[in-house]
Coordinates of C-alpha atoms in Angstrom, one line a residue:
M480 CA 9.9 -18.5 14.8
V481 CA 6.7 -20.6 14.4
E482 CA 8.6 -23.8 15.4
L483 CA 10.1 -21.9 18.4
R484 CA 6.7 -20.6 19.6
H485 CA 5.1 -24.1 19.3
S486 CA 8.1 -25.6 21.4
S487 CA 7.7 -22.9 24.0
S488 CA 3.9 -23.4 24.2
S489 CA 4.2 -27.1 24.6
L490 CA 6.8 -26.8 27.3
G491 CA 4.8 -24.2 29.0
S492 CA 2.0 -26.7 29.1
R493 CA 4.0 -29.4 30.5
V494 CA 5.4 -27.2 33.2
A495 CA 1.8 -25.9 34.2
S496 CA 0.4 -29.3 34.4
S497 CA -0.2 -30.8 37.9
P498 CA 2.2 -33.6 39.2
M499 CA -0.8 -35.3 40.9
K500 CA -2.7 -35.2 37.6
R501 CA 0.3 -36.8 35.8
D502 CA 0.4 -39.5 38.6
E503 CA -3.3 -40.2 38.0
D504 CA -2.9 -40.5 34.3
A505 CA -2.4 -43.9 33.0
S506 CA 1.4 -44.7 32.3
P507 CA 2.7 -47.4 30.1
L508 CA 5.4 -48.1 32.6
I509 CA 2.9 -49.3 35.4
H510 CA 0.8 -52.4 35.3
D511 CA -3.0 -51.9 35.9
H512 CA -2.8 -54.4 38.9
V513 CA 0.1 -53.5 41.3
S514 CA 0.4 -54.7 44.8
P515 CA 0.5 -52.0 47.4
H516 CA 3.6 -53.8 48.6
V517 CA 5.3 -53.7 45.3
E518 CA 8.7 -53.3 47.1
D519 CA 8.2 -56.9 48.5
H520 CA 7.6 -58.5 45.1
P521 CA 9.9 -58.9 42.0
R522 CA 8.9 -56.8 39.0
H523 CA 7.4 -59.0 36.1
F524 CA 8.1 -57.2 32.9
S525 CA 7.2 -59.0 29.6
R526 CA 10.0 -59.6 27.1
D527 CA 8.4 -57.1 24.7
R528 CA 8.2 -54.4 27.5
D529 CA 11.8 -55.0 28.2
R530 CA 12.6 -54.3 24.7
S531 CA 10.3 -51.4 24.3
F532 CA 11.9 -49.6 27.3
W533 CA 15.4 -50.7 26.9
W534 CA 16.5 -47.3 26.6
Q535 CA 14.9 -46.3 29.9
I536 CA 16.4 -49.3 31.6
H537 CA 19.9 -48.5 30.1
F538 CA 19.9 -44.8 31.3
F539 CA 18.5 -45.3 34.7
S540 CA 20.0 -48.6 35.6
P541 CA 23.4 -47.1 36.6
F542 CA 21.7 -45.6 39.6
S543 CA 20.6 -49.0 40.7
K544 CA 23.5 -50.6 42.6
D545 CA 21.7 -53.9 43.0
D546 CA 21.2 -54.5 39.3
P547 CA 23.7 -57.2 38.2
R548 CA 23.2 -56.8 34.5
F549 CA 25.5 -53.9 34.0
S550 CA 29.0 -53.5 34.9
Q551 CA 30.6 -50.6 36.5
R552 CA 32.0 -49.8 33.2
G553 CA 28.6 -49.6 31.5
S554 CA 27.4 -47.4 34.4
R555 CA 30.1 -44.8 33.7
I556 CA 29.4 -44.8 29.9
S557 CA 25.7 -44.2 30.6
L558 CA 26.6 -41.4 33.2
F559 CA 28.8 -39.8 30.5
V560 CA 26.1 -39.9 27.9
L561 CA 23.7 -38.2 30.4
I562 CA 26.2 -35.5 31.1
L563 CA 26.6 -34.9 27.4
V564 CA 22.9 -34.7 26.7
A565 CA 22.5 -32.3 29.7
I566 CA 25.2 -30.0 28.5
A567 CA 23.8 -30.1 24.9
G568 CA 20.4 -29.1 26.3
L569 CA 21.7 -26.2 28.3
I570 CA 23.7 -24.9 25.4
S571 CA 20.5 -25.0 23.1
I572 CA 18.6 -23.2 25.7
F573 CA 21.2 -20.4 26.2
S574 CA 21.5 -20.1 22.3
I575 CA 17.8 -19.6 21.9
L576 CA 17.6 -17.0 24.7
H577 CA 20.6 -15.3 23.2
R578 CA 19.0 -15.1 19.8
L579 CA 15.8 -13.7 21.2
N580 CA 17.4 -11.0 23.3
S581 CA 20.6 -10.0 21.3
P582 CA 21.1 -7.8 18.2
Y583 CA 21.2 -9.4 14.9
L584 CA 23.0 -8.4 11.7
C585 CA 21.1 -6.4 9.1
T586 CA 22.0 -4.1 6.4
K587 CA 21.0 -0.4 5.6
D588 CA 22.3 1.4 2.6
G589 CA 24.8 -1.4 2.1
I590 CA 26.2 -1.1 5.7
V591 CA 26.1 -4.0 8.1
L592 CA 24.4 -2.9 11.4
H593 CA 23.6 -4.5 14.7
C594 CA 19.8 -4.3 14.8
P595 CA 17.8 -5.2 18.0
R596 CA 15.7 -8.2 17.6
V597 CA 12.2 -7.3 19.2
K598 CA 9.1 -9.5 19.0
E599 CA 6.6 -7.5 16.9
K600 CA 3.2 -6.9 18.2
P601 CA 0.2 -6.1 15.9
S602 CA 0.2 -2.4 15.3
L603 CA -2.5 0.0 14.3
W604 CA 0.2 2.2 12.6
E605 CA 2.7 0.0 11.1
N606 CA 3.0 -3.0 8.9
P607 CA 5.1 -5.8 10.5
F608 CA 8.8 -5.1 10.0
S609 CA 9.3 -8.6 8.7
A610 CA 6.9 -8.0 5.9
T611 CA 8.6 -5.0 4.8
T612 CA 12.1 -6.2 4.1
S613 CA 11.6 -8.3 1.0
W614 CA 11.4 -5.6 -1.7
K615 CA 13.2 -2.3 -2.3
P616 CA 12.7 0.5 -5.0
C617 CA 15.0 0.0 -7.9
A618 CA 13.7 2.6 -10.6
E619 CA 16.2 5.4 -9.6
R620 CA 18.7 6.8 -12.0
R621 CA 21.8 4.9 -12.4
E622 CA 24.7 7.1 -11.3
G623 CA 27.7 7.2 -13.6
G624 CA 25.8 5.9 -16.6
I625 CA 26.7 6.9 -20.1
S626 CA 23.9 8.6 -22.1
E627 CA 23.2 7.1 -25.5
L628 CA 20.6 9.7 -26.5
P629 CA 21.2 11.4 -29.8
P630 CA 21.5 15.1 -30.2
E631 CA 18.2 17.1 -30.2
N632 CA 18.4 17.6 -34.0
E633 CA 18.8 13.9 -34.6
T634 CA 15.8 12.6 -32.8
S635 CA 12.7 11.5 -34.5
G636 CA 11.0 14.7 -34.0
Y637 CA 9.1 16.8 -31.3
L638 CA 6.3 15.5 -29.2
F639 CA 3.8 18.0 -27.6
I640 CA 1.4 16.6 -24.8
H641 CA -1.8 18.3 -23.2
A642 CA -1.8 16.9 -19.7
E643 CA -5.6 17.1 -18.9
G644 CA -7.7 16.9 -15.7
G645 CA -6.7 17.6 -12.0
L646 CA -3.2 17.4 -10.5
N647 CA -2.9 13.6 -10.3
Q648 CA -4.4 12.9 -13.7
Q649 CA -1.9 15.4 -15.0
R650 CA 1.0 13.6 -13.2
I651 CA 0.1 10.2 -14.8
A652 CA -0.1 12.0 -18.2
I653 CA 3.5 13.5 -17.7
C654 CA 4.9 10.1 -16.9
N655 CA 3.3 8.5 -19.9
A656 CA 4.5 11.4 -22.1
V657 CA 8.2 10.7 -21.1
A658 CA 7.6 6.9 -21.7
V659 CA 6.1 7.6 -25.3
A660 CA 8.9 9.9 -26.2
K661 CA 11.3 7.2 -25.2
I662 CA 9.5 4.6 -27.1
M663 CA 9.7 6.7 -30.4
N664 CA 13.0 8.2 -29.7
A665 CA 11.5 11.7 -29.8
T666 CA 12.3 15.0 -28.1
L667 CA 9.6 15.8 -25.5
I668 CA 8.4 19.4 -25.3
L669 CA 7.6 20.3 -21.5
P670 CA 3.9 19.2 -21.2
V671 CA 1.2 21.9 -20.9
L672 CA -1.2 21.4 -18.0
K673 CA -4.5 21.9 -19.8
Q674 CA -7.4 23.6 -18.1
D675 CA -10.4 21.6 -17.9
Q676 CA -14.2 22.5 -17.2
I677 CA -14.1 20.9 -13.6
W678 CA -10.8 22.4 -12.3
K679 CA -10.7 25.6 -14.0
D680 CA -7.1 26.2 -13.2
Q681 CA -4.5 27.9 -15.3
T682 CA -1.4 26.3 -13.5
K683 CA 1.6 25.8 -15.6
F684 CA 4.3 23.0 -15.3
E685 CA 6.7 25.4 -13.5
D686 CA 4.1 26.6 -11.1
I687 CA 3.9 23.3 -9.4
F688 CA 7.0 21.1 -10.3
D689 CA 10.7 21.8 -10.2
V690 CA 11.6 21.9 -14.1
D691 CA 15.3 22.0 -13.6
H692 CA 15.3 18.8 -11.6
F693 CA 12.8 17.2 -14.0
I694 CA 14.9 17.8 -17.0
D695 CA 18.2 17.1 -15.4
Y696 CA 17.1 13.8 -13.7
L697 CA 15.9 12.4 -17.0
K698 CA 18.8 13.6 -19.1
D699 CA 20.0 10.1 -19.8
D700 CA 16.7 8.8 -20.7
V701 CA 14.7 11.3 -22.8
R702 CA 15.6 14.6 -24.5
I703 CA 13.5 17.3 -23.0
V704 CA 13.1 20.9 -24.0
R705 CA 11.4 23.7 -22.2
D706 CA 9.5 25.2 -25.1
I707 CA 8.4 24.7 -28.8
P708 CA 11.6 25.2 -31.1
E709 CA 12.0 28.8 -32.5
W710 CA 12.0 27.4 -36.1
F711 CA 8.3 26.4 -35.7
T712 CA 6.7 29.8 -36.1
D713 CA 2.9 29.1 -35.8
K714 CA 2.8 27.8 -32.3
S715 CA -1.0 28.2 -32.2
E716 CA -1.2 25.5 -34.8
L717 CA -0.2 22.9 -32.2
F718 CA -3.4 23.6 -30.3
T719 CA -5.9 23.9 -33.1
S720 CA -4.7 22.3 -36.3
I721 CA -5.8 18.8 -37.1
R722 CA -2.8 18.3 -39.3
R723 CA -0.5 18.6 -36.3
T724 CA -2.6 16.6 -33.9
V725 CA -2.8 12.7 -33.5
K726 CA -6.2 11.9 -32.1
N727 CA -8.1 8.6 -31.4
I728 CA -5.3 7.0 -29.6
P729 CA -7.1 3.9 -27.7
K730 CA -6.9 3.9 -24.2
Y731 CA -4.1 1.6 -22.6
A732 CA -2.5 1.4 -26.1
P733 CA 0.5 -0.9 -26.5
A734 CA 3.9 0.6 -27.3
Q735 CA 3.6 -0.9 -30.9
F736 CA 0.7 1.3 -31.6
Y737 CA 2.9 4.3 -31.3
I738 CA 5.6 2.7 -33.2
D739 CA 3.2 1.9 -36.1
N740 CA 0.8 4.8 -36.1
V741 CA 2.4 7.8 -34.4
L742 CA 6.0 7.7 -35.1
P743 CA 5.6 7.9 -39.0
R744 CA 3.6 11.1 -38.6
V745 CA 6.1 12.6 -36.1
K746 CA 9.0 11.9 -38.5
E747 CA 7.0 13.4 -41.4
K748 CA 5.8 16.7 -39.7
K749 CA 8.7 16.9 -37.3
I750 CA 6.5 18.1 -34.5
M751 CA 3.1 16.6 -33.4
S752 CA 0.7 17.1 -30.6
L753 CA -1.1 14.2 -28.9
K754 CA -4.6 14.8 -27.5
P755 CA -6.4 13.6 -25.5
F756 CA -3.7 11.9 -23.6
V757 CA -5.5 10.4 -20.5
D758 CA -4.6 6.7 -20.0
R759 CA -3.3 6.4 -23.5
L760 CA -0.5 3.9 -22.6
G761 CA -0.9 0.3 -21.2
Y762 CA 1.0 -1.5 -18.6
D763 CA 1.5 -5.1 -19.6
N764 CA 1.8 -4.4 -23.3
V765 CA 4.9 -2.2 -23.0
P766 CA 8.5 -3.3 -22.4
P767 CA 9.5 -3.5 -18.7
E768 CA 12.2 -0.8 -19.0
I769 CA 9.5 1.6 -20.1
N770 CA 7.3 0.9 -17.1
R771 CA 10.5 1.3 -14.9
L772 CA 11.1 4.7 -16.6
R773 CA 7.5 5.7 -15.7
C774 CA 8.2 4.8 -12.1
R775 CA 11.5 6.9 -12.3
V776 CA 9.6 9.9 -13.5
N777 CA 6.9 9.5 -10.9
Y778 CA 9.0 8.8 -7.8
H779 CA 12.1 10.6 -8.6
A780 CA 12.0 13.2 -11.4
L781 CA 8.7 15.0 -10.6
K782 CA 9.3 17.1 -7.4
F783 CA 7.0 19.8 -6.2
L784 CA 8.4 23.3 -5.8
P785 CA 10.4 23.9 -2.6
E786 CA 7.8 26.2 -1.2
I787 CA 5.1 23.5 -1.5
E788 CA 7.4 20.8 0.2
E789 CA 8.3 23.3 3.0
M790 CA 4.5 24.1 3.6
S791 CA 3.6 20.4 3.6
D792 CA 6.4 19.6 6.1
L793 CA 4.9 22.4 8.5
L794 CA 1.5 20.9 8.2
V795 CA 2.9 17.5 9.1
S796 CA 4.8 18.7 12.0
R797 CA 1.7 20.4 13.3
M798 CA -0.4 17.3 12.9
R799 CA 2.3 15.2 14.8
N800 CA 2.3 17.6 17.6
R801 CA -1.3 18.4 18.2
T802 CA -1.5 16.7 21.5
G803 CA 1.5 18.5 23.0
S804 CA 3.8 15.5 22.5
P805 CA 4.7 13.6 19.5
N806 CA 1.8 11.6 18.1
P807 CA 1.0 9.6 14.9
Y808 CA -1.8 10.7 12.7
M809 CA -4.0 9.3 10.1
A810 CA -4.8 10.9 6.8
L811 CA -8.4 10.3 5.3
H812 CA -9.1 10.8 1.6
L813 CA -12.8 11.3 1.8
R814 CA -14.5 11.2 -1.5
F815 CA -18.0 12.3 -0.9
E816 CA -18.3 15.5 -2.9
K817 CA -21.6 16.3 -4.7
G818 CA -20.1 15.5 -8.1
M819 CA -18.7 12.2 -6.9
V820 CA -22.0 11.1 -5.3
G821 CA -23.9 12.1 -8.4
L822 CA -21.5 10.4 -10.8
S823 CA -21.5 7.2 -8.7
F824 CA -25.3 6.7 -9.5
C825 CA -25.4 5.0 -6.0
D826 CA -28.2 5.3 -3.5
F827 CA -27.4 6.9 -0.2
V828 CA -29.1 7.7 3.1
G829 CA -31.2 10.9 2.9
T830 CA -34.6 12.7 3.0
R831 CA -37.0 12.4 -0.1
E832 CA -36.2 16.1 -0.8
E833 CA -32.4 15.3 -0.9
K834 CA -33.0 12.3 -3.1
A835 CA -35.2 14.3 -5.6
R836 CA -32.6 17.1 -5.8
M837 CA -29.8 14.5 -6.5
A838 CA -32.1 13.0 -9.2
E839 CA -32.5 16.4 -10.9
Y840 CA -28.7 16.9 -10.8
R841 CA -27.9 13.7 -12.3
Q842 CA -30.5 14.1 -15.0
K843 CA -29.1 17.5 -15.8
E844 CA -25.4 16.5 -15.7
W845 CA -25.6 12.9 -17.2
P846 CA -28.8 12.8 -19.2
R847 CA -27.7 9.7 -21.4
R848 CA -26.9 7.7 -18.2
Y849 CA -29.9 8.9 -16.4
K850 CA -32.6 8.3 -19.2
N851 CA -35.9 8.1 -17.4
G852 CA -34.4 7.0 -14.0
T853 CA -36.4 3.8 -13.7
H854 CA -33.4 1.5 -14.0
L855 CA -31.3 3.4 -11.4
W856 CA -32.5 1.6 -8.3
Q857 CA -31.3 -1.8 -9.4
L858 CA -28.2 -0.2 -10.8
A859 CA -27.4 1.4 -7.4
L860 CA -28.0 -2.1 -5.5
Q861 CA -25.6 -3.9 -7.9
K862 CA -22.9 -1.2 -7.7
R863 CA -23.2 -1.3 -3.9
K864 CA -22.7 -5.1 -3.8
E865 CA -19.7 -4.9 -6.2
G866 CA -18.0 -2.3 -3.9
R867 CA -18.2 0.5 -6.5
C868 CA -20.0 3.1 -4.2
P869 CA -18.1 5.8 -2.2
L870 CA -18.1 5.3 1.6
E871 CA -20.3 7.7 3.5
P872 CA -18.5 9.4 6.4
G873 CA -20.5 7.5 9.1
E874 CA -19.5 4.2 7.4
V875 CA -15.8 5.2 7.5
A876 CA -16.2 6.1 11.2
V877 CA -17.6 2.6 12.0
I878 CA -14.9 0.7 10.0
L879 CA -12.1 2.6 11.6
R880 CA -13.5 2.0 15.1
A881 CA -13.9 -1.7 14.4
M882 CA -10.3 -1.8 13.3
G883 CA -9.4 -0.5 16.7
Y884 CA -8.4 3.2 16.3
P885 CA -9.5 5.1 19.4
K886 CA -11.7 8.2 19.6
E887 CA -8.5 10.3 20.3
T888 CA -6.9 9.5 16.9
Q889 CA -5.8 12.6 15.0
I890 CA -7.1 12.6 11.5
Y891 CA -6.2 14.8 8.7
V892 CA -9.0 15.0 6.2
A893 CA -8.2 15.6 2.6
S894 CA -11.5 16.3 0.8
G895 CA -13.7 18.8 -1.2
Q896 CA -16.9 20.0 0.1
V897 CA -18.7 17.0 1.6
Y898 CA -22.2 16.5 0.2
G899 CA -24.8 17.0 2.9
G900 CA -22.4 19.3 4.9
Q901 CA -22.1 19.1 8.6
N902 CA -25.1 16.8 9.0
R903 CA -23.4 14.2 6.8
M904 CA -20.0 14.5 8.6
A905 CA -21.6 14.3 12.1
P906 CA -21.3 10.5 12.7
L907 CA -17.6 10.8 11.8
R908 CA -16.9 13.7 13.8
N909 CA -18.7 12.3 16.9
M910 CA -16.6 9.1 16.8
F911 CA -13.5 10.8 15.9
P912 CA -13.6 14.5 17.1
N913 CA -9.9 15.3 16.2
L914 CA -10.7 15.9 12.5
V915 CA -8.7 18.7 10.9
T916 CA -8.1 20.1 7.3
K917 CA -5.4 22.2 6.1
E918 CA -7.4 25.3 6.4
E919 CA -7.6 24.7 10.2
L920 CA -3.8 23.8 10.6
A921 CA -2.7 26.9 8.7
S922 CA -3.6 30.6 8.7
K923 CA -5.2 32.4 5.7
E924 CA -2.1 34.2 5.3
E925 CA 0.1 30.9 5.2
L926 CA -2.2 29.6 2.4
A927 CA -2.8 32.8 0.5
V928 CA 0.2 32.2 -1.7
F929 CA -1.0 28.7 -2.8
R930 CA -4.7 29.7 -3.5
K931 CA -3.5 31.3 -6.7
H932 CA -3.5 27.7 -8.2
V933 CA -5.9 24.9 -7.3
T934 CA -3.4 22.4 -8.0
S935 CA -1.0 23.8 -5.4
L936 CA -3.5 23.2 -2.7
A937 CA -4.1 19.7 -4.1
A938 CA -0.3 19.2 -3.9
L939 CA -0.4 20.1 -0.2
D940 CA -3.1 17.5 0.5
F941 CA -1.1 15.0 -1.5
L942 CA 2.1 15.5 0.5
V943 CA 0.5 15.6 3.9
C944 CA -1.4 12.3 3.0
L945 CA 1.8 10.8 1.6
K946 CA 3.7 11.4 4.8
S947 CA 1.0 10.3 7.2
D948 CA 1.5 7.2 9.5
V949 CA -1.8 5.7 8.2
F950 CA -3.5 6.6 4.9
V951 CA -7.1 5.6 4.4
M952 CA -8.9 5.9 1.1
T953 CA -12.7 5.8 0.8
H954 CA -13.0 5.5 -3.0
G955 CA -11.0 5.1 -6.1
G956 CA -9.3 7.8 -8.1
N957 CA -5.8 8.9 -9.2
F958 CA -5.2 10.8 -5.9
A959 CA -5.5 7.6 -3.7
K960 CA -3.9 5.1 -6.0
L961 CA -0.9 7.4 -6.6
I962 CA -0.4 7.8 -2.7
I963 CA -0.8 4.1 -2.1
G964 CA 1.8 3.2 -5.0
A965 CA 4.2 5.9 -3.6
R966 CA 4.0 4.6 0.0
R967 CA 4.6 0.9 -1.3
Y968 CA 7.6 2.1 -3.4
M969 CA 9.1 4.0 -0.6
G970 CA 9.3 1.2 2.0
H971 CA 5.6 0.2 2.7
R972 CA 6.2 0.3 6.5
Q973 CA 3.4 2.7 7.0
K974 CA -0.2 1.4 6.6
S975 CA -2.2 2.3 3.6
I976 CA -5.7 0.9 4.1
K977 CA -8.0 0.2 1.2
P978 CA -11.5 -0.8 2.6
D979 CA -13.2 -3.8 0.9
K980 CA -16.4 -1.9 0.1
G981 CA -18.1 -5.0 -1.4
L982 CA -17.7 -7.0 1.8
M983 CA -18.5 -4.2 4.0
S984 CA -21.7 -3.5 2.2
K985 CA -22.9 -7.1 3.1
S986 CA -21.9 -6.4 6.8
F987 CA -23.6 -3.1 6.9
G988 CA -26.7 -4.6 5.3
D989 CA -27.1 -7.6 7.8
P990 CA -29.5 -6.6 10.5
Y991 CA -28.6 -9.7 12.7
M992 CA -24.9 -9.1 12.8
G993 CA -23.6 -8.0 16.2
W994 CA -20.7 -5.8 16.9
A995 CA -18.3 -8.5 17.9
N996 CA -19.0 -10.3 14.7
F997 CA -18.6 -7.1 12.7
V998 CA -15.4 -6.3 14.4
E999 CA -14.0 -9.8 13.5
D1000 CA -15.2 -9.3 9.8
V1001 CA -13.6 -5.9 9.5
V1002 CA -10.3 -7.1 11.0
V1003 CA -9.9 -10.4 9.1
T1004 CA -11.0 -8.7 5.9
H1005 CA -8.4 -6.0 6.0
Q1006 CA -5.4 -7.9 7.3
T1007 CA -4.1 -8.1 3.8
R1008 CA -5.3 -4.7 2.6
T1009 CA -2.7 -2.5 4.4
G1010 CA -0.5 -1.5 1.4
L1011 CA 2.1 -4.1 1.2
P1012 CA 3.4 -4.9 -2.3
E1013 CA 1.4 -7.4 -4.2
E1014 CA 2.2 -9.5 -7.1
T1015 CA 1.0 -7.9 -10.3
F1016 CA -1.2 -9.4 -12.9
P1017 CA -2.1 -8.4 -16.4
N1018 CA -3.7 -4.9 -16.7
Y1019 CA -2.9 -4.2 -13.0
D1020 CA -2.5 -0.4 -12.3
L1021 CA 1.2 0.5 -12.3
W1022 CA 0.5 3.7 -10.2
E1023 CA -1.2 1.7 -7.4
N1024 CA 1.3 -1.3 -7.2
P1025 CA 4.6 -0.6 -8.9
L1026 CA 6.0 -3.9 -7.6
T1027 CA 7.0 -6.0 -10.6
P1028 CA 8.6 -3.4 -12.9
C1029 CA 9.9 -1.0 -10.4
M1030 CA 10.8 -3.0 -7.2
C1031 CA 13.5 -5.6 -6.7
K1032 CA 14.1 -8.5 -4.3
A1033 CA 16.0 -7.0 -1.2

């Protein structure tokens, strides 16, 4: 296509050029000194010029009846060659036009289809189709496979996992638990979603996920049971006893660590608990089939309950029809809660009183990091340059406007309570007034059933963001990377924008940069940050980019 466009543009330039201009240009076929009565004088071509333009004389001489150098037979041959060249040219032109305007063969689900060939224009809402056809998901369960799992009583033992944190941290822990059970050939007891001091939620696995689907989908990979075996009478021992707990598992531990250090204890005690279990399994130090299993759990086995899926579909439908006719929508994961702002130890715009209150909050919550506070200013500057500070709502608004999103864009906001309230949100809402949350899309009665569990509300946000036309993250975290990874895995046609906060901080801090230059910086910087699959490298996060182990060449 690149060659075709080049040829078309050069042809267009030749057609557009003026005949008079071409006549005025110097031509190698015309002498510099030509008599005005050139017809009355014989032409004097040098021997070299005769040889150089032999092909021109050969082709054009048949039309000169007075030239004695060529016979009638030669004239006919030349004329025949000209006709062949003309026919070949016409065939080429019609072939090119036909290819541009006619369907071409493509495949979908193994079926050959006629797909329209349409020249794609840059889109605010979709990645180019040509960039989304190279990879396909390949971590799903193999249909018709023969299970080689041993019976439950012949496995290495039982494994019990505490999945800590919020919904998405728990999701990652569940995927890792299945993988570790596979590594050790152990039976996995359905993980417990452990309450922590931040979320304060008592949700059970069956309150949020479809247990039957989870166990059935993985039946050929790992033996999973719903509860602790009956023969183990003192169930509380799993939560409290050190003898039944494996602790001090290093972060991102390799598979060999579990084989060498955990498996012997599981075989000895027959049932063991692992905690803590946050990020306790690495990526590039485990076998590829184990990483593929983690993707199978994440993208296929873990399904939310039907009522959560149905409510999310209702919210998505309302987002797509807010204008009275079908419209695309953007999902914005805004990480600017008080806890996130405090934990970042970054400096943000605010009054002296606000900064003083934030300093007191940080000193109370993180006294070891705060110390006496004298080093925090330099730390904040360094973190902002490195792109480790959450984007403020006003910064998000400016970036989105520079990307070309209009004021009318429908935006679903997934966020906790924004630090600074309405005053902090004002710049974003002024530039994009169509901001809504799930509380504004649904009635209190519709959401009442989901308020029993904080994770159920988080699941609604997760699904509405996952199904959006464009997803925009403003800071790191499990929520954002799981959504970006899932959208990559499921086809990566929809954009998932990950702002380059480091480069944007330089642009925001440049007082001499005009709007046009800023727009150019934003557009160029984010051309490759729209959620397309990327080649992985050591220690790359599997949840954000599942390309190498979980996707195959299409």
